[in-house]
mmCIF file of C-alpha atoms in Angstrom:
data_model
loop_
_atom_site.group_PDB
_atom_site.id
_atom_site.type_symbol
_atom_site.label_atom_id
_atom_site.label_comp_id
_atom_site.label_asym_id
_atom_site.label_seq_id
_atom_site.Cartn_x
_atom_site.Cartn_y
_atom_site.Cartn_z
ATOM 1 C CA MET A 1 -3.905 17.598 19.785
ATOM 2 C CA ALA A 2 -6.381 18.151 17.000
ATOM 3 C CA GLN A 3 -7.445 17.456 13.470
ATOM 4 C CA ILE A 4 -7.055 20.341 10.977
ATOM 5 C CA GLY A 5 -9.566 20.726 8.131
ATOM 6 C CA PHE A 6 -9.780 22.994 5.085
ATOM 7 C CA ASP A 7 -13.178 23.434 3.461
ATOM 8 C CA GLU A 8 -13.100 25.185 0.067
ATOM 9 C CA VAL A 9 -10.379 27.543 1.396
ATOM 10 C CA THR A 10 -9.539 30.385 -1.017
ATOM 11 C CA LYS A 11 -7.163 33.365 -0.881
ATOM 12 C CA VAL A 12 -7.381 36.244 -3.317
ATOM 13 C CA TYR A 13 -5.210 39.352 -2.847
ATOM 14 C CA GLU A 14 -6.336 42.916 -3.551
ATOM 15 C CA ASP A 15 -4.541 42.946 -6.932
ATOM 16 C CA GLY A 16 -6.638 39.926 -8.023
ATOM 17 C CA THR A 17 -3.939 37.298 -7.473
ATOM 18 C CA GLU A 18 -5.563 34.037 -6.551
ATOM 19 C CA ALA A 19 -2.966 32.414 -4.291
ATOM 20 C CA VAL A 20 -5.080 29.514 -3.041
ATOM 21 C CA ARG A 21 -7.986 28.022 -4.915
ATOM 22 C CA ALA A 22 -10.769 26.135 -3.120
ATOM 23 C CA VAL A 23 -8.561 23.772 -1.137
ATOM 24 C CA ASP A 24 -10.328 20.824 0.513
ATOM 25 C CA LEU A 25 -8.017 18.882 2.842
ATOM 26 C CA THR A 26 -8.252 17.042 6.153
ATOM 27 C CA ILE A 27 -5.204 16.421 8.288
ATOM 28 C CA ASP A 28 -5.865 13.747 10.892
ATOM 29 C CA ASP A 29 -4.806 14.160 14.528
ATOM 30 C CA GLY A 30 -1.170 13.174 15.039
ATOM 31 C CA THR A 31 -0.332 13.245 11.292
ATOM 32 C CA LEU A 32 2.780 14.922 9.780
ATOM 33 C CA MET A 33 1.399 16.488 6.614
ATOM 34 C CA VAL A 34 3.943 17.975 4.182
ATOM 35 C CA LEU A 35 2.801 20.705 1.801
ATOM 36 C CA VAL A 36 5.215 20.788 -1.148
ATOM 37 C CA GLY A 37 5.358 22.614 -4.405
ATOM 38 C CA PRO A 38 7.294 25.264 -6.401
ATOM 39 C CA SER A 39 7.730 28.829 -5.231
ATOM 40 C CA GLY A 40 4.461 30.768 -5.486
ATOM 41 C CA CYS A 41 2.283 27.631 -5.466
ATOM 42 C CA GLY A 42 0.323 28.797 -2.387
ATOM 43 C CA LYS A 43 1.707 26.411 0.270
ATOM 44 C CA THR A 44 3.055 29.093 2.626
ATOM 45 C CA THR A 45 -0.078 31.230 2.172
ATOM 46 C CA LEU A 46 -2.158 28.229 3.221
ATOM 47 C CA LEU A 47 0.028 27.720 6.313
ATOM 48 C CA ARG A 48 -0.217 31.391 7.222
ATOM 49 C CA MET A 49 -4.001 31.272 6.965
ATOM 50 C CA VAL A 50 -4.003 28.422 9.502
ATOM 51 C CA ALA A 51 -1.751 30.462 11.769
ATOM 52 C CA GLY A 52 -4.020 33.488 11.480
ATOM 53 C CA LEU A 53 -1.334 35.608 9.756
ATOM 54 C CA GLU A 54 -3.349 35.845 6.557
ATOM 55 C CA GLU A 55 -7.067 36.522 6.221
ATOM 56 C CA ILE A 56 -9.205 33.922 4.462
ATOM 57 C CA THR A 57 -11.083 35.140 1.348
ATOM 58 C CA GLY A 58 -13.458 32.157 1.212
ATOM 59 C CA GLY A 59 -14.138 28.832 2.882
ATOM 60 C CA SER A 60 -13.305 27.792 6.434
ATOM 61 C CA ILE A 61 -10.495 26.271 8.472
ATOM 62 C CA ARG A 62 -11.284 23.954 11.319
ATOM 63 C CA LEU A 63 -9.085 23.105 14.331
ATOM 64 C CA GLY A 64 -10.716 20.116 15.959
ATOM 65 C CA ASP A 65 -14.422 20.791 15.845
ATOM 66 C CA ALA A 66 -14.141 24.600 15.875
ATOM 67 C CA VAL A 67 -13.971 26.923 12.873
ATOM 68 C CA ILE A 68 -11.091 29.332 13.497
ATOM 69 C CA ASN A 69 -11.555 31.828 10.622
ATOM 70 C CA ASP A 70 -12.254 34.700 13.012
ATOM 71 C CA VAL A 71 -10.099 33.567 15.939
ATOM 72 C CA GLU A 72 -7.087 35.842 16.599
ATOM 73 C CA ALA A 73 -3.689 34.267 15.853
ATOM 74 C CA LYS A 74 -2.617 34.430 19.522
ATOM 75 C CA ASN A 75 -5.684 32.445 20.574
ATOM 76 C CA ARG A 76 -5.436 29.598 18.073
ATOM 77 C CA ASP A 77 -3.222 27.370 20.258
ATOM 78 C CA LEU A 78 -0.818 26.714 17.413
ATOM 79 C CA ALA A 79 2.976 26.967 17.405
ATOM 80 C CA MET A 80 4.909 28.102 14.280
ATOM 81 C CA VAL A 81 8.581 27.555 13.408
ATOM 82 C CA PHE A 82 10.121 29.801 10.715
ATOM 83 C CA GLN A 83 13.134 29.315 8.516
ATOM 84 C CA ASN A 84 15.066 32.202 10.083
ATOM 85 C CA TYR A 85 14.835 30.915 13.700
ATOM 86 C CA ALA A 86 13.711 34.410 15.047
ATOM 87 C CA LEU A 87 15.530 33.956 18.389
ATOM 88 C CA TYR A 88 16.168 36.824 20.780
ATOM 89 C CA PRO A 89 19.969 37.388 20.583
ATOM 90 C CA HIS A 90 20.249 38.842 24.102
ATOM 91 C CA MET A 91 18.521 35.851 25.733
ATOM 92 C CA THR A 92 19.951 32.461 26.655
ATOM 93 C CA CYS A 93 18.523 29.317 25.063
ATOM 94 C CA TYR A 94 16.603 28.691 28.283
ATOM 95 C CA ASP A 95 15.035 32.153 28.242
ATOM 96 C CA ASN A 96 14.246 31.938 24.519
ATOM 97 C CA MET A 97 12.343 28.690 25.080
ATOM 98 C CA ALA A 98 10.630 29.953 28.206
ATOM 99 C CA PHE A 99 9.650 33.422 26.880
ATOM 100 C CA GLY A 100 6.248 32.474 25.486
ATOM 101 C CA LEU A 101 5.291 30.620 28.666
ATOM 102 C CA LYS A 102 6.213 33.613 30.799
ATOM 103 C CA LEU A 103 3.924 35.832 28.685
ATOM 104 C CA ARG A 104 1.093 33.362 29.333
ATOM 105 C CA LYS A 105 1.735 33.564 33.122
ATOM 106 C CA VAL A 106 2.621 29.863 33.417
ATOM 107 C CA PRO A 107 3.932 29.036 36.890
ATOM 108 C CA ARG A 108 7.730 29.140 37.210
ATOM 109 C CA LYS A 109 8.055 25.480 38.226
ATOM 110 C CA GLU A 110 5.944 24.372 35.263
ATOM 111 C CA ILE A 111 8.069 26.498 32.895
ATOM 112 C CA ASP A 112 11.264 24.935 34.243
ATOM 113 C CA ARG A 113 9.864 21.421 33.863
ATOM 114 C CA ARG A 114 8.724 21.968 30.284
ATOM 115 C CA VAL A 115 11.928 23.673 29.151
ATOM 116 C CA ARG A 116 14.229 21.052 30.681
ATOM 117 C CA GLU A 117 12.143 18.122 29.355
ATOM 118 C CA THR A 118 12.125 19.656 25.899
ATOM 119 C CA ALA A 119 15.862 20.410 26.059
ATOM 120 C CA ARG A 120 16.477 16.736 26.875
ATOM 121 C CA THR A 121 14.350 15.627 23.973
ATOM 122 C CA LEU A 122 16.229 17.968 21.584
ATOM 123 C CA GLY A 123 19.721 17.260 22.969
ATOM 124 C CA LEU A 124 20.095 20.847 24.234
ATOM 125 C CA GLU A 125 20.703 20.213 27.922
ATOM 126 C CA ASP A 126 24.303 21.490 27.713
ATOM 127 C CA GLN A 127 23.320 24.586 25.680
ATOM 128 C CA LEU A 128 20.628 26.167 27.920
ATOM 129 C CA THR A 129 22.916 28.850 29.352
ATOM 130 C CA LYS A 130 24.369 29.893 25.966
ATOM 131 C CA LYS A 131 23.097 32.709 23.785
ATOM 132 C CA PRO A 132 22.223 32.127 20.077
ATOM 133 C CA ARG A 133 25.522 33.567 18.738
ATOM 134 C CA ALA A 134 27.389 30.742 20.481
ATOM 135 C CA LEU A 135 25.300 28.007 18.771
ATOM 136 C CA SER A 136 25.564 26.278 15.436
ATOM 137 C CA GLY A 137 22.776 26.603 12.864
ATOM 138 C CA GLY A 138 21.358 23.240 13.773
ATOM 139 C CA GLN A 139 21.359 24.083 17.482
ATOM 140 C CA ARG A 140 19.589 27.397 16.776
ATOM 141 C CA GLN A 141 16.935 25.621 14.817
ATOM 142 C CA ARG A 142 16.443 23.123 17.671
ATOM 143 C CA VAL A 143 16.026 26.038 20.105
ATOM 144 C CA ALA A 144 13.355 27.509 17.807
ATOM 145 C CA MET A 145 11.628 24.116 17.766
ATOM 146 C CA GLY A 146 11.949 23.843 21.518
ATOM 147 C CA ARG A 147 10.244 27.223 21.948
ATOM 148 C CA ALA A 148 7.294 25.807 19.995
ATOM 149 C CA ILE A 149 7.239 22.425 21.747
ATOM 150 C CA VAL A 150 7.182 23.826 25.293
ATOM 151 C CA ARG A 151 3.860 25.512 24.537
ATOM 152 C CA GLU A 152 2.280 22.055 24.079
ATOM 153 C CA PRO A 153 0.045 23.358 21.256
ATOM 154 C CA GLN A 154 -2.685 21.508 19.430
ATOM 155 C CA ALA A 155 -0.561 21.559 16.224
ATOM 156 C CA PHE A 156 2.815 22.665 14.898
ATOM 157 C CA LEU A 157 3.226 24.728 11.736
ATOM 158 C CA MET A 158 6.651 24.689 10.115
ATOM 159 C CA ASP A 159 7.584 27.018 7.251
ATOM 160 C CA GLU A 160 10.692 25.655 5.467
ATOM 161 C CA PRO A 161 12.572 25.383 8.792
ATOM 162 C CA LEU A 162 15.633 23.724 7.306
ATOM 163 C CA SER A 163 16.266 25.920 4.244
ATOM 164 C CA ASN A 164 19.058 27.880 5.920
ATOM 165 C CA LEU A 165 21.070 24.759 6.909
ATOM 166 C CA ASP A 166 23.812 23.025 4.912
ATOM 167 C CA ALA A 167 23.005 19.771 3.163
ATOM 168 C CA LYS A 168 24.486 17.387 5.794
ATOM 169 C CA LEU A 169 22.702 19.160 8.635
ATOM 170 C CA ARG A 170 19.425 19.199 6.779
ATOM 171 C CA VAL A 171 19.515 15.375 6.560
ATOM 172 C CA GLN A 172 20.180 15.136 10.328
ATOM 173 C CA MET A 173 17.513 17.678 11.240
ATOM 174 C CA ARG A 174 14.754 16.188 9.095
ATOM 175 C CA THR A 175 15.339 12.861 10.880
ATOM 176 C CA GLU A 176 15.097 14.622 14.248
ATOM 177 C CA ILE A 177 11.934 16.484 13.316
ATOM 178 C CA SER A 178 10.259 13.251 12.237
ATOM 179 C CA ARG A 179 11.332 11.551 15.454
ATOM 180 C CA ILE A 180 10.100 14.424 17.661
ATOM 181 C CA GLN A 181 6.781 14.626 15.874
ATOM 182 C CA ARG A 182 6.312 10.833 16.269
ATOM 183 C CA ASP A 183 7.268 10.937 19.983
ATOM 184 C CA LEU A 184 4.954 13.855 20.705
ATOM 185 C CA GLY A 185 2.147 12.525 18.588
ATOM 186 C CA THR A 186 1.142 16.082 17.633
ATOM 187 C CA THR A 187 -0.419 17.186 14.335
ATOM 188 C CA MET A 188 2.182 18.958 12.189
ATOM 189 C CA ILE A 189 1.935 20.844 8.889
ATOM 190 C CA TYR A 190 5.389 21.120 7.318
ATOM 191 C CA VAL A 191 5.937 23.381 4.261
ATOM 192 C CA THR A 192 8.874 22.798 1.984
ATOM 193 C CA HIS A 193 10.041 23.252 -1.592
ATOM 194 C CA ASP A 194 12.298 20.196 -1.317
ATOM 195 C CA GLN A 195 10.532 17.035 -2.541
ATOM 196 C CA THR A 196 13.175 14.874 -0.817
ATOM 197 C CA GLU A 197 12.064 16.294 2.543
ATOM 198 C CA ALA A 198 8.461 15.646 1.542
ATOM 199 C CA MET A 199 9.153 12.016 0.610
ATOM 200 C CA THR A 200 11.298 11.177 3.660
ATOM 201 C CA MET A 201 9.384 13.044 6.417
ATOM 202 C CA GLY A 202 5.624 13.031 5.629
ATOM 203 C CA ASP A 203 3.006 10.561 6.753
ATOM 204 C CA ARG A 204 1.111 12.147 3.908
ATOM 205 C CA VAL A 205 2.155 14.631 1.222
ATOM 206 C CA ALA A 206 0.036 17.309 -0.492
ATOM 207 C CA VAL A 207 1.436 18.677 -3.747
ATOM 208 C CA MET A 208 0.294 22.154 -4.780
ATOM 209 C CA ASN A 209 0.761 24.175 -8.004
ATOM 210 C CA ARG A 210 -0.776 27.556 -8.930
ATOM 211 C CA GLY A 211 -2.828 27.545 -5.725
ATOM 212 C CA VAL A 212 -4.497 24.204 -6.558
ATOM 213 C CA LEU A 213 -4.105 20.958 -4.619
ATOM 214 C CA GLN A 214 -2.812 18.474 -7.183
ATOM 215 C CA GLN A 215 -2.701 15.259 -5.127
ATOM 216 C CA VAL A 216 -2.759 14.133 -1.453
ATOM 217 C CA ASP A 217 -1.323 10.729 -0.700
ATOM 218 C CA ALA A 218 1.201 8.649 1.212
ATOM 219 C CA PRO A 219 4.700 9.442 -0.157
ATOM 220 C CA GLN A 220 5.308 6.028 -1.784
ATOM 221 C CA ASP A 221 1.844 5.873 -3.264
ATOM 222 C CA MET A 222 2.345 9.323 -4.782
ATOM 223 C CA TYR A 223 5.656 8.233 -6.307
ATOM 224 C CA ASP A 224 4.144 4.993 -7.683
ATOM 225 C CA ARG A 225 0.884 6.489 -8.888
ATOM 226 C CA PRO A 226 1.162 10.216 -9.611
ATOM 227 C CA ALA A 227 -2.189 11.811 -10.432
ATOM 228 C CA ASN A 228 -0.972 13.973 -13.278
ATOM 229 C CA LEU A 229 2.052 15.192 -15.208
ATOM 230 C CA PHE A 230 2.928 17.890 -12.675
ATOM 231 C CA VAL A 231 3.100 15.497 -9.729
ATOM 232 C CA ALA A 232 4.948 12.901 -11.831
ATOM 233 C CA GLY A 233 7.616 15.453 -12.773
ATOM 234 C CA PHE A 234 7.856 17.088 -9.363
ATOM 235 C CA ILE A 235 8.102 13.948 -7.150
ATOM 236 C CA GLY A 236 11.222 11.938 -7.796
ATOM 237 C CA SER A 237 14.889 12.870 -8.319
ATOM 238 C CA PRO A 238 16.062 12.891 -11.027
ATOM 239 C CA ALA A 239 12.664 13.847 -12.509
ATOM 240 C CA MET A 240 10.601 11.443 -14.546
ATOM 241 C CA ASN A 241 11.417 11.247 -18.260
ATOM 242 C CA MET A 242 8.447 12.172 -20.498
ATOM 243 C CA VAL A 243 7.965 11.698 -24.183
ATOM 244 C CA ASP A 244 5.089 11.837 -26.712
ATOM 245 C CA VAL A 245 4.288 8.316 -28.000
ATOM 246 C CA VAL A 246 1.756 6.360 -30.090
ATOM 247 C CA LEU A 247 0.095 3.593 -28.115
ATOM 248 C CA ARG A 248 -0.774 0.350 -29.933
ATOM 249 C CA ARG A 249 -2.972 -2.439 -28.533
ATOM 250 C CA SER A 250 -2.359 -6.005 -29.685
ATOM 251 C CA GLU A 251 -3.120 -9.519 -28.531
ATOM 252 C CA GLY A 252 -1.375 -10.222 -25.244
ATOM 253 C CA GLY A 253 -0.392 -6.633 -24.598
ATOM 254 C CA GLY A 254 0.639 -3.673 -26.763
ATOM 255 C CA SER A 255 3.445 -1.298 -27.528
ATOM 256 C CA VAL A 256 4.473 2.379 -27.514
ATOM 257 C CA GLU A 257 6.454 3.888 -30.348
ATOM 258 C CA PHE A 258 8.762 6.928 -30.304
ATOM 259 C CA ALA A 259 12.030 7.933 -31.924
ATOM 260 C CA GLY A 260 12.287 4.766 -33.954
ATOM 261 C CA THR A 261 11.948 2.657 -30.784
ATOM 262 C CA SER A 262 9.124 0.270 -29.867
ATOM 263 C CA LEU A 263 8.704 -0.704 -26.250
ATOM 264 C CA ARG A 264 6.378 -3.561 -25.331
ATOM 265 C CA VAL A 265 3.506 -2.785 -22.942
ATOM 266 C CA PRO A 266 2.647 -5.961 -20.932
ATOM 267 C CA GLU A 267 -0.902 -7.249 -20.765
ATOM 268 C CA GLU A 268 -0.860 -6.679 -16.982
ATOM 269 C CA THR A 269 -0.488 -2.950 -17.611
ATOM 270 C CA PHE A 270 -3.708 -2.906 -19.615
ATOM 271 C CA GLN A 271 -5.455 -4.841 -16.867
ATOM 272 C CA GLN A 272 -4.216 -2.401 -14.200
ATOM 273 C CA ARG A 273 -5.095 0.614 -16.330
ATOM 274 C CA PRO A 274 -8.371 -0.279 -18.173
ATOM 275 C CA ALA A 275 -8.664 3.221 -19.736
ATOM 276 C CA LEU A 276 -5.563 2.518 -21.850
ATOM 277 C CA ALA A 277 -7.460 0.080 -24.083
ATOM 278 C CA ALA A 278 -9.539 2.985 -25.464
ATOM 279 C CA ARG A 279 -6.339 4.830 -26.489
ATOM 280 C CA ASP A 280 -5.303 2.306 -29.174
ATOM 281 C CA GLY A 281 -3.669 4.200 -31.997
ATOM 282 C CA SER A 282 -3.713 7.461 -30.031
ATOM 283 C CA ARG A 283 -0.900 9.743 -28.915
ATOM 284 C CA VAL A 284 -0.327 9.811 -25.172
ATOM 285 C CA VAL A 285 2.498 10.992 -22.872
ATOM 286 C CA LEU A 286 4.756 8.174 -21.660
ATOM 287 C CA GLY A 287 6.574 8.564 -18.346
ATOM 288 C CA ILE A 288 9.693 6.565 -17.459
ATOM 289 C CA ARG A 289 11.506 7.048 -14.162
ATOM 290 C CA PRO A 290 15.338 7.168 -14.442
ATOM 291 C CA GLU A 291 15.620 4.305 -11.923
ATOM 292 C CA ASP A 292 13.531 2.092 -14.240
ATOM 293 C CA ILE A 293 16.259 2.244 -16.904
ATOM 294 C CA GLU A 294 19.321 0.031 -16.409
ATOM 295 C CA ASP A 295 22.418 -1.318 -18.094
ATOM 296 C CA PRO A 296 21.358 -4.865 -19.181
ATOM 297 C CA GLN A 297 24.631 -6.461 -18.017
ATOM 298 C CA PHE A 298 23.469 -5.945 -14.401
ATOM 299 C CA ILE A 299 19.941 -7.368 -14.957
ATOM 300 C CA ASN A 300 19.119 -11.013 -14.388
ATOM 301 C CA ASP A 301 15.503 -10.708 -15.523
ATOM 302 C CA ARG A 302 15.698 -9.666 -19.210
ATOM 303 C CA LEU A 303 12.386 -8.302 -20.442
ATOM 304 C CA GLU A 304 11.024 -8.779 -23.957
ATOM 305 C CA GLY A 305 10.738 -5.592 -26.078
ATOM 306 C CA SER A 306 12.374 -3.361 -23.488
ATOM 307 C CA ASP A 307 15.653 -2.276 -25.083
ATOM 308 C CA ILE A 308 16.528 1.232 -26.303
ATOM 309 C CA ARG A 309 19.711 2.138 -28.171
ATOM 310 C CA VAL A 310 21.125 5.528 -27.160
ATOM 311 C CA VAL A 311 24.289 7.644 -27.324
ATOM 312 C CA VAL A 312 25.516 8.978 -23.987
ATOM 313 C CA ASP A 313 25.733 12.788 -23.853
ATOM 314 C CA ILE A 314 26.799 13.215 -20.210
ATOM 315 C CA ARG A 315 28.002 10.689 -17.584
ATOM 316 C CA GLU A 316 27.716 11.720 -13.928
ATOM 317 C CA ALA A 317 29.409 9.351 -11.490
ATOM 318 C CA MET A 318 27.720 9.709 -8.074
ATOM 319 C CA GLY A 319 29.595 6.909 -6.323
ATOM 320 C CA SER A 320 26.688 4.630 -5.543
ATOM 321 C CA GLU A 321 25.164 5.152 -8.961
ATOM 322 C CA VAL A 322 25.777 6.750 -12.349
ATOM 323 C CA TYR A 323 23.496 9.223 -14.030
ATOM 324 C CA VAL A 324 23.564 8.958 -17.843
ATOM 325 C CA HIS A 325 21.994 11.725 -19.913
ATOM 326 C CA PHE A 326 21.003 11.093 -23.513
ATOM 327 C CA GLY A 327 18.625 12.449 -26.153
ATOM 328 C CA VAL A 328 15.822 10.699 -27.981
ATOM 329 C CA GLU A 329 14.658 11.902 -31.391
ATOM 330 C CA ALA A 330 11.166 12.942 -30.355
ATOM 331 C CA PRO A 331 9.699 16.413 -29.656
ATOM 332 C CA PRO A 332 9.593 17.417 -25.982
ATOM 333 C CA VAL A 333 6.250 17.325 -24.131
ATOM 334 C CA ILE A 334 5.001 20.916 -23.868
ATOM 335 C CA THR A 335 2.020 21.497 -21.560
ATOM 336 C CA ASP A 336 1.257 23.979 -18.756
ATOM 337 C CA ASP A 337 2.516 21.394 -16.267
ATOM 338 C CA THR A 338 5.855 20.748 -17.983
ATOM 339 C CA ILE A 339 6.379 24.501 -18.443
ATOM 340 C CA ASP A 340 5.751 24.995 -14.731
ATOM 341 C CA LEU A 341 8.216 22.174 -13.904
ATOM 342 C CA ALA A 342 10.880 23.694 -16.157
ATOM 343 C CA ALA A 343 10.411 27.084 -14.557
ATOM 344 C CA ASP A 344 10.708 25.564 -11.076
ATOM 345 C CA ALA A 345 13.964 23.929 -12.063
ATOM 346 C CA GLU A 346 15.138 27.280 -13.489
ATOM 347 C CA LEU A 347 15.318 25.809 -16.976
ATOM 348 C CA LEU A 348 14.028 27.299 -20.159
ATOM 349 C CA PRO A 349 11.094 25.287 -21.407
ATOM 350 C CA GLU A 350 11.665 23.790 -24.857
ATOM 351 C CA VAL A 351 8.809 25.542 -26.605
ATOM 352 C CA ASP A 352 10.514 25.960 -29.928
ATOM 353 C CA GLY A 353 9.296 22.598 -31.180
ATOM 354 C CA GLY A 354 12.752 21.015 -31.036
ATOM 355 C CA ALA A 355 13.038 17.472 -32.328
ATOM 356 C CA GLN A 356 14.906 16.054 -29.313
ATOM 357 C CA THR A 357 13.909 15.244 -25.769
ATOM 358 C CA SER A 358 16.416 14.867 -22.944
ATOM 359 C CA PHE A 359 16.386 11.668 -20.886
ATOM 360 C CA VAL A 360 18.196 10.564 -17.713
ATOM 361 C CA ALA A 361 18.945 7.008 -16.599
ATOM 362 C CA ARG A 362 20.123 5.965 -13.166
ATOM 363 C CA LEU A 363 22.554 3.051 -13.711
ATOM 364 C CA ASN A 364 24.647 0.621 -11.733
ATOM 365 C CA PRO A 365 27.944 2.359 -10.778
ATOM 366 C CA ARG A 366 29.938 -0.327 -12.638
ATOM 367 C CA THR A 367 28.249 0.425 -15.945
ATOM 368 C CA SER A 368 30.457 0.687 -19.022
ATOM 369 C CA ALA A 369 28.481 3.645 -20.346
ATOM 370 C CA GLN A 370 30.872 6.369 -21.483
ATOM 371 C CA ARG A 371 30.314 9.852 -22.870
ATOM 372 C CA GLY A 372 29.906 9.922 -26.638
ATOM 373 C CA GLN A 373 29.521 6.141 -26.900
ATOM 374 C CA PRO A 374 26.450 4.178 -27.956
ATOM 375 C CA ILE A 375 24.884 1.792 -25.433
ATOM 376 C CA THR A 376 21.807 -0.419 -25.216
ATOM 377 C CA LEU A 377 19.723 0.149 -22.100
ATOM 378 C CA GLN A 378 16.758 -1.795 -20.758
ATOM 379 C CA VAL A 379 13.554 -0.073 -19.693
ATOM 380 C CA ASP A 380 11.475 -1.832 -17.011
ATOM 381 C CA ASN A 381 8.318 -1.882 -19.109
ATOM 382 C CA ARG A 382 6.265 -3.148 -16.194
ATOM 383 C CA ARG A 383 6.614 0.301 -14.550
ATOM 384 C CA LEU A 384 5.582 2.653 -17.354
ATOM 385 C CA HIS A 385 3.374 5.656 -16.635
ATOM 386 C CA PHE A 386 0.779 7.104 -19.079
ATOM 387 C CA PHE A 387 -0.874 10.541 -19.180
ATOM 388 C CA ASP A 388 -3.449 12.285 -21.289
ATOM 389 C CA ARG A 389 -1.795 14.854 -23.609
ATOM 390 C CA ASP A 390 -4.556 17.463 -23.243
ATOM 391 C CA THR A 391 -5.507 17.233 -19.568
ATOM 392 C CA GLY A 392 -2.218 15.975 -18.113
ATOM 393 C CA GLU A 393 -4.180 13.464 -15.977
ATOM 394 C CA ALA A 394 -2.839 9.967 -15.405
ATOM 395 C CA ILE A 395 -4.417 7.213 -17.484
#
């Protein structure tokens, strides 16, 4: 087991593409670190550099106390699991799991012990004599994991291992991977595009965009205190609502104004975010999470200056909750971060200067909100987020 460290790690391809830019990151021994970000953000490139499958342009990677930049991939004592399983179709599950150990000339009894112990951990004891074609997708992925586990490496590297599974099986497998990592106590780097996997699995999460590390934090801390607009919009589902506002400071608190609405900003918010006081009268980006908007009839604690009057455009009943989509009469926030977020969601960024911004609220399933009807909603103004319009950094 070992700590993994990145010191100013950079990757530039021959055509000049800078895939990874000066990444500094330390992953403590026994930690499950999730690298998450949109396609092309550099997360898989970073993983492949750890594995030795990509050369490093600059900086260094440490495994324990040793720098491994020039160590061949086969000698790095790391085990990698890919999204396509990569099992040998002509071999049984047992032989697939044992193959790497046989190449390393591990004694037969030791191979048998490791394979059977790992099969028991993964619930594969009854599948060892079967070939991959006789297994389900989840079982194949467990065999691929088992092949990595039996090697007893210093760290595991997982490259979107669940992307080929259906939604129900993904939920089951991410729980199993978390359990296995905890039981083994081995360092793991897990790459995914799915922020739900990142939030539910990681001890710590590292968000990347355009090759740059945006924020590294515990999942809940990242959700509660995103470092910038990109992290705020990427972490959380549905995504955070963002709108351009004017911030006003007044005795006992303040307010934000947009689309004919004024929301009160409590004094505690200014105390928690001292830099806000200097923004009096300035335009900033306001962030509101959908779960911080509710139908007032289901709220016992009514908040002063927290109501917004909207007309429902779309109502999505999810069973345990209702998503309500509506527009506010304010221009959308257009920055490099929000354009990247729109591209990742395969949406066209609203760069035409339109006068309306789309919002989503996550409401109680018994809400009376109906499509085409006006409704008053309450914003939890104690949980507002603020960002600089020019830099995108959190205030």
